Short mmCIF file of N, CA and C and ligand atoms in Angstrom, two decimals:
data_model
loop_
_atom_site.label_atom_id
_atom_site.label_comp_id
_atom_site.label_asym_id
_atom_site.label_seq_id
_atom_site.Cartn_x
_atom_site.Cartn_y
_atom_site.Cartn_z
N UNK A 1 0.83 -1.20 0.00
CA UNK A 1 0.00 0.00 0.00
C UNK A 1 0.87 1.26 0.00
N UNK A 2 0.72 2.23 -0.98
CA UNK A 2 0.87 3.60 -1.01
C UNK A 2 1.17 4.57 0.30
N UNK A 3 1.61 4.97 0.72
CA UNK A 3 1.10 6.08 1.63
C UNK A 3 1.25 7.30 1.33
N UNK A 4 0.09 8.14 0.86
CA UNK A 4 0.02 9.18 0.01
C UNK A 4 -0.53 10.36 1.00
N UNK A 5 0.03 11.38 1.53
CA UNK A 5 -0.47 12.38 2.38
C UNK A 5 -0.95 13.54 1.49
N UNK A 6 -1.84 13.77 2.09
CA UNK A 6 -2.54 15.49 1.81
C UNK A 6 -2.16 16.31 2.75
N UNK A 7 -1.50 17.64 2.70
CA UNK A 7 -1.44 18.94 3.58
C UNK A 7 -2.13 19.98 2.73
N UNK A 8 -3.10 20.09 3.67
CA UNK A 8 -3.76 20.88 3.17
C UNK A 8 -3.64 22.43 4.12
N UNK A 9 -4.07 23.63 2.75
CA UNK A 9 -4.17 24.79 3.96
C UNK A 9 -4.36 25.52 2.85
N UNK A 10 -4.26 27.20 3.79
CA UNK A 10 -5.00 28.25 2.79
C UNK A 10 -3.62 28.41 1.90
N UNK A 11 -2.00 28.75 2.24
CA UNK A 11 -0.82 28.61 1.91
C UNK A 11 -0.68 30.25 1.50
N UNK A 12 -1.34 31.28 2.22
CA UNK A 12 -1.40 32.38 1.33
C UNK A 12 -0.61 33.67 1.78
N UNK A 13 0.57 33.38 1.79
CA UNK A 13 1.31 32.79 0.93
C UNK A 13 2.02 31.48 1.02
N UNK A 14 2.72 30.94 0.75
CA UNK A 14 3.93 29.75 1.33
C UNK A 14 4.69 30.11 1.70
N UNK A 15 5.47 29.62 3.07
CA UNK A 15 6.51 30.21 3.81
C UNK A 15 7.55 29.13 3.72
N UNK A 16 8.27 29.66 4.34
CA UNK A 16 9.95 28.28 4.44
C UNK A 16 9.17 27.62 5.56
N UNK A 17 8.22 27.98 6.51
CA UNK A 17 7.84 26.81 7.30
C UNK A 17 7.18 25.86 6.85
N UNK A 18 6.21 26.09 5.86
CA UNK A 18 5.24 24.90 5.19
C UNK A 18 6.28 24.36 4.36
N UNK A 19 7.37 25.09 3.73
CA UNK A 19 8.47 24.02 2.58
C UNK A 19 9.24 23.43 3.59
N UNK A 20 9.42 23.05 4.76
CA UNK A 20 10.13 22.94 5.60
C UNK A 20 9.36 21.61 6.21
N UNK A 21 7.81 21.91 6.19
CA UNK A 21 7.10 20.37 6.91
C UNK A 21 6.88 19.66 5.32
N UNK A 22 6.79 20.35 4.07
CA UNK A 22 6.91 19.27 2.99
C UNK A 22 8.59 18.87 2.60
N UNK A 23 9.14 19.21 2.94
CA UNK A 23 10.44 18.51 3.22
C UNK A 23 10.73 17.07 3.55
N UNK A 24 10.02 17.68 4.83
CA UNK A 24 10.04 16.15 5.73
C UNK A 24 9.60 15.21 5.00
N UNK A 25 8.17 15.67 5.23
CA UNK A 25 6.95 14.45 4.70
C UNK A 25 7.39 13.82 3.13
N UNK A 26 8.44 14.27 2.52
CA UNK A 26 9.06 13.80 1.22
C UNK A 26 9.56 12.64 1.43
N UNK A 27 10.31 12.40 3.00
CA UNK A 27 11.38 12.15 2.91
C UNK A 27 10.05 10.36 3.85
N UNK A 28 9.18 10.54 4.23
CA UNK A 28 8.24 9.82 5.12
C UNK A 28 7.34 8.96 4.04
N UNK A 29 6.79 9.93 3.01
CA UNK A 29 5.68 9.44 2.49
C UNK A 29 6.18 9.12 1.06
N UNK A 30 5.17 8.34 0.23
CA UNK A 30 5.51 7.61 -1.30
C UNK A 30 5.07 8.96 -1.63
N UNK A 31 3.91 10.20 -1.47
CA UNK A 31 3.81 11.12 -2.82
C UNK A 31 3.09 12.16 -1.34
N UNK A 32 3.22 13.52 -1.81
CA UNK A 32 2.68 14.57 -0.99
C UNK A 32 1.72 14.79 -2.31
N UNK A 33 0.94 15.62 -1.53
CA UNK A 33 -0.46 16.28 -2.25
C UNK A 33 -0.16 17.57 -1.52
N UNK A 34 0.18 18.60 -1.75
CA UNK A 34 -0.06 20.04 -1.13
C UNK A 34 -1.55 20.28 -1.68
N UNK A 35 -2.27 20.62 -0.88
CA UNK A 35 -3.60 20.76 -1.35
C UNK A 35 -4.22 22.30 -0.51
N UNK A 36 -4.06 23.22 -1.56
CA UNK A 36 -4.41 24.82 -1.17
C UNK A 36 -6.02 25.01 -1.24
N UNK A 37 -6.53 25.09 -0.05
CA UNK A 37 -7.83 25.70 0.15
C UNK A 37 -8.43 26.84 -0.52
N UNK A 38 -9.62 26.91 -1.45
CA UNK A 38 -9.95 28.02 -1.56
C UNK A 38 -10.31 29.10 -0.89
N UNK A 39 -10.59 28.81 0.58
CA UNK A 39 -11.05 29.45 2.18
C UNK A 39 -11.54 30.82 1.79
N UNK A 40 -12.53 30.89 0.85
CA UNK A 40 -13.20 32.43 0.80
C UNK A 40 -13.85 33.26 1.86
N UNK A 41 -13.59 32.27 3.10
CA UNK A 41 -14.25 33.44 4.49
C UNK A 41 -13.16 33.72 4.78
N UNK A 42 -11.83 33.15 4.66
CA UNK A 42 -10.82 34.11 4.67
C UNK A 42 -10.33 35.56 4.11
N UNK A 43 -10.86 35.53 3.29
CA UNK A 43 -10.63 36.41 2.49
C UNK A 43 -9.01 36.85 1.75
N UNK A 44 -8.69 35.51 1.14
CA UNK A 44 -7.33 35.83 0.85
C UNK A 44 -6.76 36.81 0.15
N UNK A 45 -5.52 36.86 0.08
CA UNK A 45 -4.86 38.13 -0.63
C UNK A 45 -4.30 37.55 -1.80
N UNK A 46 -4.39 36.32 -2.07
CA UNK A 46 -4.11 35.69 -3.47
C UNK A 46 -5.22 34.86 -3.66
N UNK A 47 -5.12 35.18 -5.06
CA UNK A 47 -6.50 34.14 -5.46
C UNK A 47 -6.15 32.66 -5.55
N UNK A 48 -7.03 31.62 -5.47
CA UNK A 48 -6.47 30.20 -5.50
C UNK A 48 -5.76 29.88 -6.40
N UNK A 49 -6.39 30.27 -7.48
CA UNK A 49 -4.89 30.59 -8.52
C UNK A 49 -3.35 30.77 -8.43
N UNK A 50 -3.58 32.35 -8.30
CA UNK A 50 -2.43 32.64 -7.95
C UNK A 50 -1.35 31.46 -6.66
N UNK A 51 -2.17 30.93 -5.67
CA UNK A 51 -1.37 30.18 -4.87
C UNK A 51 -1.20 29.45 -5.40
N UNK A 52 -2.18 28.47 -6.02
CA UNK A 52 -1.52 27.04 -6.85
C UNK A 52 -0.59 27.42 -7.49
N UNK A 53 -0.41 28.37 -8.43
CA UNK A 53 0.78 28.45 -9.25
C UNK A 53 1.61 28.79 -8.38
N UNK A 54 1.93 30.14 -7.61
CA UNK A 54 3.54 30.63 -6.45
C UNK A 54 3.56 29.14 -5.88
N UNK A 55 2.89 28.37 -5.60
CA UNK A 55 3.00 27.08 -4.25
C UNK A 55 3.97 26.04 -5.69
N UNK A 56 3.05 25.75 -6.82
CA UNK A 56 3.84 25.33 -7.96
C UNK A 56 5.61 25.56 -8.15
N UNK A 57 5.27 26.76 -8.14
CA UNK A 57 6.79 27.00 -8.96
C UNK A 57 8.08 26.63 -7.88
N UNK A 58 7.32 27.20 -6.32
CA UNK A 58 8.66 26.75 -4.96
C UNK A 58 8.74 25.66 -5.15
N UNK A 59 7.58 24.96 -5.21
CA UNK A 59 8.50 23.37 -4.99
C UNK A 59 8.37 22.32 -6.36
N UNK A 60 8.75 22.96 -7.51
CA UNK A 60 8.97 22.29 -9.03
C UNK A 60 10.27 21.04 -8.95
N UNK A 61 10.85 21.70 -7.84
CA UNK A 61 12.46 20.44 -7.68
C UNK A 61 11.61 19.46 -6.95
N UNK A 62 10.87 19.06 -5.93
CA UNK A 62 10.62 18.01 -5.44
C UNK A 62 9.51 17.21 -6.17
N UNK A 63 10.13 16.12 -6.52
CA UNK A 63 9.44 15.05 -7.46
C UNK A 63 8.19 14.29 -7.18
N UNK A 64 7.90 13.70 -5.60
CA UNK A 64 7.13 13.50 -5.23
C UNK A 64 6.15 14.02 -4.39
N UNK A 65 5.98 15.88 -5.11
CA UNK A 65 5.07 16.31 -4.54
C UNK A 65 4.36 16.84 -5.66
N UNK A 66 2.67 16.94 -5.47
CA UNK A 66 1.63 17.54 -6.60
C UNK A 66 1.02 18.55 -5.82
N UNK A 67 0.59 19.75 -6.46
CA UNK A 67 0.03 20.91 -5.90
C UNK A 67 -1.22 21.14 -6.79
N UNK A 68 -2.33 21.08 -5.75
CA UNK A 68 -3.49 20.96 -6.16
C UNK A 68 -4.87 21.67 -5.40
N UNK A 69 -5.27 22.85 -6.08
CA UNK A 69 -6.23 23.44 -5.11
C UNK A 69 -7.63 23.31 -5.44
N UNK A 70 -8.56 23.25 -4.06
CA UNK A 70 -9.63 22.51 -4.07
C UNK A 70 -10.96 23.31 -3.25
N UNK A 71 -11.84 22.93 -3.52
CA UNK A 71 -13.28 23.89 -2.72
C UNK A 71 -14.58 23.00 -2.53
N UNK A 72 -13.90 21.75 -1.48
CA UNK A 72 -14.71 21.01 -1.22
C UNK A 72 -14.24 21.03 -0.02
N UNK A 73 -15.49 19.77 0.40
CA UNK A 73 -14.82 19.17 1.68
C UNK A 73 -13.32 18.96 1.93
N UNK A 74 -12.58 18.46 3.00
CA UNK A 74 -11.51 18.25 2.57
C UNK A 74 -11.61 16.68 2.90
N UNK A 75 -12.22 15.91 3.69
CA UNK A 75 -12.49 14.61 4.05
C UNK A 75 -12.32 13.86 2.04
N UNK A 76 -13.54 14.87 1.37
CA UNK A 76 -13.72 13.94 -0.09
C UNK A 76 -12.41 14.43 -0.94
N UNK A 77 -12.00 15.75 -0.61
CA UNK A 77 -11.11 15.42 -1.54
C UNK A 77 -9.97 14.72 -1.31
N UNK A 78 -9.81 14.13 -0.07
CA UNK A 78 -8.81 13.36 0.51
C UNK A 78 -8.80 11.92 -0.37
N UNK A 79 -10.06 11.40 -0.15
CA UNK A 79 -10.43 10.21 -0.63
C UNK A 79 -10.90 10.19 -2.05
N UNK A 80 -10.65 11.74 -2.50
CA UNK A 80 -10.26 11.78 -4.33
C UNK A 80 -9.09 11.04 -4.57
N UNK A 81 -8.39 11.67 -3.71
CA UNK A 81 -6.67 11.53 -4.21
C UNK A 81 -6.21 10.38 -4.10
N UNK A 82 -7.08 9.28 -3.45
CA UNK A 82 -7.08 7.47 -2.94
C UNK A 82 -5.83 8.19 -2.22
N UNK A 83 -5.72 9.11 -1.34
CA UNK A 83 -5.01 9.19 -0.35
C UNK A 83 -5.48 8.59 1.18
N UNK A 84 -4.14 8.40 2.38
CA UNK A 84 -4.64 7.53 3.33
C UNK A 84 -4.21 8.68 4.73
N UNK A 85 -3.69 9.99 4.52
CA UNK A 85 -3.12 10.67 5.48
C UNK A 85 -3.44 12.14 5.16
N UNK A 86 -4.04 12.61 6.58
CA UNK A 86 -3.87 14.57 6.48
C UNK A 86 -2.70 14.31 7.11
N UNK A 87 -1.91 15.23 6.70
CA UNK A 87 -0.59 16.25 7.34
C UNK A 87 -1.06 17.51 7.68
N UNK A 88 -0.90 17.73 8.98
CA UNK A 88 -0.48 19.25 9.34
C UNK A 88 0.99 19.48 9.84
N UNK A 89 0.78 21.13 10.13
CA UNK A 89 2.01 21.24 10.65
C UNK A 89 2.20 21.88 12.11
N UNK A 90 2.72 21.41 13.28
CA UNK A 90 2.74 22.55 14.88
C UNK A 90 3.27 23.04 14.86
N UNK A 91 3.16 24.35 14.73
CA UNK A 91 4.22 25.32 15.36
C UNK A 91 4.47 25.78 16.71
N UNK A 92 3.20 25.48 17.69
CA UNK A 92 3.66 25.57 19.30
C UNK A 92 2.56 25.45 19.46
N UNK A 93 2.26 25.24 21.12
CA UNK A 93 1.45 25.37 22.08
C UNK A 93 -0.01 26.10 20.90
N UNK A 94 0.24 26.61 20.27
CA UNK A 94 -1.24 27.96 20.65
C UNK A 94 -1.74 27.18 19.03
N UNK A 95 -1.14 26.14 18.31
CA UNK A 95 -1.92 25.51 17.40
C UNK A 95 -2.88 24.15 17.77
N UNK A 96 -2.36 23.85 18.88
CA UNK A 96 -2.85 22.78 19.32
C UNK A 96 -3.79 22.36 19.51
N UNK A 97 -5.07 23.72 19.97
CA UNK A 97 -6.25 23.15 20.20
C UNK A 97 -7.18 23.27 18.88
N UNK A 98 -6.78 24.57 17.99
CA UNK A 98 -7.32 24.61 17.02
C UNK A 98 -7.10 23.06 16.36
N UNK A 99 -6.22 22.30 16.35
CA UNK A 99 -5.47 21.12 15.57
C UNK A 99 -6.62 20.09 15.99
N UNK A 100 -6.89 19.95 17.36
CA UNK A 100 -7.58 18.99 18.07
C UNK A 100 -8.62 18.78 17.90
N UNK A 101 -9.54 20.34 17.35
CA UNK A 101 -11.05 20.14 16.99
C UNK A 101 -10.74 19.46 15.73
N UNK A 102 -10.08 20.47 14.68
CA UNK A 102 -10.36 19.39 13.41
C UNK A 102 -9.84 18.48 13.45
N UNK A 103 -8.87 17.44 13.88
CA UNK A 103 -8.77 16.11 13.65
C UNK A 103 -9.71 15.43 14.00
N UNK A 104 -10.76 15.88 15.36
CA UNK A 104 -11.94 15.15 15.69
C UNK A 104 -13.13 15.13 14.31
N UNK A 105 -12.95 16.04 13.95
CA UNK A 105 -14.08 16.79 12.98
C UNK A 105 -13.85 15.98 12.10
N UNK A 106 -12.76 15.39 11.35
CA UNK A 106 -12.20 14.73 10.09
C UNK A 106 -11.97 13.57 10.32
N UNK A 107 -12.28 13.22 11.70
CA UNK A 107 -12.06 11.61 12.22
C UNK A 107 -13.63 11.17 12.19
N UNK A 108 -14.09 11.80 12.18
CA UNK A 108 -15.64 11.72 12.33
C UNK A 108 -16.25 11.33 11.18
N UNK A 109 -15.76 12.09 10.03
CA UNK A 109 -16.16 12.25 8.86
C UNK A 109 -15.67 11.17 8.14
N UNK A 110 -14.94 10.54 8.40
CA UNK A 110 -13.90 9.73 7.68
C UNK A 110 -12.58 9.32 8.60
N UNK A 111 -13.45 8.34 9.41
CA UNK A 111 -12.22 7.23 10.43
C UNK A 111 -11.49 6.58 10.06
N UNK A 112 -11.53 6.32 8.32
CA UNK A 112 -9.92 5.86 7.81
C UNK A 112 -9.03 6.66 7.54
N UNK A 113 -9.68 8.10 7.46
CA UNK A 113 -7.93 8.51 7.17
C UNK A 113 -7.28 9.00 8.53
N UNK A 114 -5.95 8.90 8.72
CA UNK A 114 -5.14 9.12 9.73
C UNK A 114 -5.00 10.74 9.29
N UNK A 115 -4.97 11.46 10.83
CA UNK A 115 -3.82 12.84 10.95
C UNK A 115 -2.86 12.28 11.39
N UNK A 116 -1.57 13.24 10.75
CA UNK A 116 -0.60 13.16 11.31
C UNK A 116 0.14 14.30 11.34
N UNK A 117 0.84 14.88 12.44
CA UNK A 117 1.11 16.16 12.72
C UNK A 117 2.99 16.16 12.24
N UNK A 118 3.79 17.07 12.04
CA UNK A 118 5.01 17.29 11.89
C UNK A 118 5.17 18.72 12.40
N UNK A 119 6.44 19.03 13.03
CA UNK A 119 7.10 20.03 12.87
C UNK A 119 8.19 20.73 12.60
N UNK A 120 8.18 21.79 12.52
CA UNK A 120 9.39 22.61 11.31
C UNK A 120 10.37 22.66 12.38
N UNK A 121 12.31 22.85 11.80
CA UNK A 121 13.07 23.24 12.36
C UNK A 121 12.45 24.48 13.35
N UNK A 122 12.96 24.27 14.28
CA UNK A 122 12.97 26.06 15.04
C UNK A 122 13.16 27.26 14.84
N UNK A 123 13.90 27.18 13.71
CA UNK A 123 14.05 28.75 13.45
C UNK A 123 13.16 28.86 11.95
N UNK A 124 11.98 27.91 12.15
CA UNK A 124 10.42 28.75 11.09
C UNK A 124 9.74 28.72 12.16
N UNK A 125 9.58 28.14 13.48
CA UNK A 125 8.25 27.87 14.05
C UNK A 125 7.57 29.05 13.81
N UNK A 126 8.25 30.36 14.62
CA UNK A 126 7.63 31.73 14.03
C UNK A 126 6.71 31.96 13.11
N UNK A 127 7.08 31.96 11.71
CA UNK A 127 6.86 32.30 10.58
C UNK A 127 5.25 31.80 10.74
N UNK A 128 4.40 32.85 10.52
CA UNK A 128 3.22 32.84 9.80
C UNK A 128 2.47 33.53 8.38
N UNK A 129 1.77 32.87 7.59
CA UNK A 129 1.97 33.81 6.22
C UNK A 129 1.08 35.22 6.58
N UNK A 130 0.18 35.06 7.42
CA UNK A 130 -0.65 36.30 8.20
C UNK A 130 0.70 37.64 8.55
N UNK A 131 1.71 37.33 9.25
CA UNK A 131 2.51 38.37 9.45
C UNK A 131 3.41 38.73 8.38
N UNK A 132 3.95 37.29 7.77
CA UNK A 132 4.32 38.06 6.47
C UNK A 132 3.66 39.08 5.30
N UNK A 133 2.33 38.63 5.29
CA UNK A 133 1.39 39.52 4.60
C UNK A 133 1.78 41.01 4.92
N UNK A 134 1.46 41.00 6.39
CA UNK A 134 1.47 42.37 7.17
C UNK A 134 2.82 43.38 7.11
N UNK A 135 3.61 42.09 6.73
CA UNK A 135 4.88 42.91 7.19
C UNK A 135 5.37 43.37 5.35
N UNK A 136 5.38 42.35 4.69
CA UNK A 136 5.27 42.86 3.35
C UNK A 136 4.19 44.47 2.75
N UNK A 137 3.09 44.12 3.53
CA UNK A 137 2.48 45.13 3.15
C UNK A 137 2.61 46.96 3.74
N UNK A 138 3.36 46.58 4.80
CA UNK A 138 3.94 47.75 5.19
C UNK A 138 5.86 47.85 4.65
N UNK A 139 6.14 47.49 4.03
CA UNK A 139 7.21 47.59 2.89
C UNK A 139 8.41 46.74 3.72
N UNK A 140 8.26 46.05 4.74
CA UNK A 140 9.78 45.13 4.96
C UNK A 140 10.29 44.28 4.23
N UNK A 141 11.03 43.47 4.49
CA UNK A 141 12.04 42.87 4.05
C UNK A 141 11.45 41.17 4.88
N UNK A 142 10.94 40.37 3.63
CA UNK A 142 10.42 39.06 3.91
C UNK A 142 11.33 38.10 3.34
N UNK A 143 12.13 38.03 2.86
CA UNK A 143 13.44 37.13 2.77
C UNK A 143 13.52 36.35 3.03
N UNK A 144 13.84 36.42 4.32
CA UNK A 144 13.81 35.49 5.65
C UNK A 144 12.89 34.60 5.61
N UNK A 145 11.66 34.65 5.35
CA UNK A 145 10.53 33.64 5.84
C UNK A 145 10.21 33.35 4.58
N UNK A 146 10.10 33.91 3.39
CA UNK A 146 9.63 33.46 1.95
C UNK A 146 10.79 32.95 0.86
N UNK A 147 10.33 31.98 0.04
CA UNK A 147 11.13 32.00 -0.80
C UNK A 147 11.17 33.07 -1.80
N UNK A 148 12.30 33.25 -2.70
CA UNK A 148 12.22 34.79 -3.37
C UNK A 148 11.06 34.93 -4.56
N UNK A 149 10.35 33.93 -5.17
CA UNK A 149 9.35 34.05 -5.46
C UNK A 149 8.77 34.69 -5.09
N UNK A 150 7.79 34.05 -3.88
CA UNK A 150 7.06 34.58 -3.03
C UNK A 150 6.83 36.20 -2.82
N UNK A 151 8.31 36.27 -2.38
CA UNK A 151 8.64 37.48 -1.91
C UNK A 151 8.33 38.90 -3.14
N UNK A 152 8.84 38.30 -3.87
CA UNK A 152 8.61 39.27 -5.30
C UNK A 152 7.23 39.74 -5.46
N UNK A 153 6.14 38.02 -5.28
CA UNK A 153 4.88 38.26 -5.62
C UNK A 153 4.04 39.10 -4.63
N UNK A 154 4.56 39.23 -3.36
CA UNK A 154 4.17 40.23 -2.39
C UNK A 154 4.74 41.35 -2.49
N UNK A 155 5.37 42.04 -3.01
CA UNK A 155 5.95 43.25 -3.19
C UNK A 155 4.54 43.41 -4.39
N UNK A 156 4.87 42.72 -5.75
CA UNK A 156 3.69 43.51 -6.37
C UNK A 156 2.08 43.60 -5.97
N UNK A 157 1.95 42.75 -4.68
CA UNK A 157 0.71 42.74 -4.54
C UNK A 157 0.29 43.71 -3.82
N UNK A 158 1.08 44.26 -3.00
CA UNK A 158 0.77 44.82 -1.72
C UNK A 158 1.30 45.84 -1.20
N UNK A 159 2.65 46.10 -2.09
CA UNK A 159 3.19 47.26 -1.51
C UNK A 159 2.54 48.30 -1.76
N UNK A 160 2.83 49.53 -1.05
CA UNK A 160 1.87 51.11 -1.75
C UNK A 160 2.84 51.80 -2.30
P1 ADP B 1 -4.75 27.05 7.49
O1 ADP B 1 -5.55 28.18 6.94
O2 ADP B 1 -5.37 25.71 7.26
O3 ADP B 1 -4.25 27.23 8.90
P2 ADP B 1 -2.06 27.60 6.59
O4 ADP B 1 -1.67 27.79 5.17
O5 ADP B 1 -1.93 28.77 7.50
O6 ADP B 1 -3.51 27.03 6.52
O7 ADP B 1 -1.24 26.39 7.19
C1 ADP B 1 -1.30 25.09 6.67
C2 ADP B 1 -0.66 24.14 7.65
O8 ADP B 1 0.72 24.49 7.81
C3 ADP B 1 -1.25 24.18 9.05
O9 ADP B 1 -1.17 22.87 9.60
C4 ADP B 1 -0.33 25.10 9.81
O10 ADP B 1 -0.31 24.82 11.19
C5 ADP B 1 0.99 24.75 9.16
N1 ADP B 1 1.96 25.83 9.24
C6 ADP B 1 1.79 27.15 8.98
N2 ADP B 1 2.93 27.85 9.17
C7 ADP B 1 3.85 26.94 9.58
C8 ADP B 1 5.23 27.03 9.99
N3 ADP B 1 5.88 28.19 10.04
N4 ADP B 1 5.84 25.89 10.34
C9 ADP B 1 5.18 24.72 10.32
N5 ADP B 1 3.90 24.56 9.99
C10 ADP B 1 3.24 25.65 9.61
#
């Protein structure tokens, strides 16, 4: 049997912390699925588009990963992909409980697929794409937390 994970999320943008838990999971699983949420009560600052493609182009070197965005359940599109695993990722204490409802929520829905949690080196735990947004959009220097893609595509999005 396969073991094919889905990480799913809004990704808006992608940070070195999410390339950092698909790293891993490369190195764990037969095939990743990055799977970008359309999350329109979010109200993102890239369109699903736009993420599938920036999420595309960062990780074009890793072979056994597919980037694929979706506006369903995430239980069915799990069991589109004849996948057998969600991946998330912890970054500390203060993800944890949010983590806890939905694995119940998605265990509920669908008791064959497994969560399974990973986390990033220490020096991304930080990194959220919410502050990079913020901090890009008031004109800093995101380097650090984005790949230079990324980074580019937030300068034209957002700077004034
Ligand atoms: P969501 O809207 O579902 O929270 P995100 O794109 O913010 O989507 O995150 C997707 C997943 O990646 C979540 O499991 C989140 O906890 C994890 N994640 C976000 N930032 C980091 C980081 N810096 N290091 C490790 N995991 C992260």
């Amino acid at each position: 049997m396969k073991n094919i994970a889905v990480y799913p999320g809004t990704f808006d943008p992608i940070t070195y912390g999410h390339v950092d838990i698909i790293q891993r999971a490369t190195k764990l699983f037969d095939q990743v699925v990055v799977a970008i949420a359309a999350s329109p009560k979010k109200q993102p600052t890239f369109s699903l588009e736009e993420r599938v493609a920036l999420t595309t182009q960062v990780l074009k070197s890793h072979a056994n990963v597919s980037v694929i965005g979706f506006e369903t359940l995430l239980t069915d599109f799990v069991k589109k992909q004849n996948a057998n695993i969600i991946l998330r990722g912890l970054r500390a204490v203060t993800d944890f409980d949010y983590e806890v409802q939905l694995t119940g929520m998605y265990r509920r829905l669908a008791p064959e697929i497994e969560s399974l949690f990973l986390m990033p080196s220490e020096k991304y735990t930080y990194i959220s794409s919410s502050y990079v947004r913020e901090i890009a959009s008031l004109g800093g220097d995101v380097s650090e937390f984005v790949p230079e893609a990324v980074a580019k595509a937030l300068k034209n999005k957002l700077r004034k």
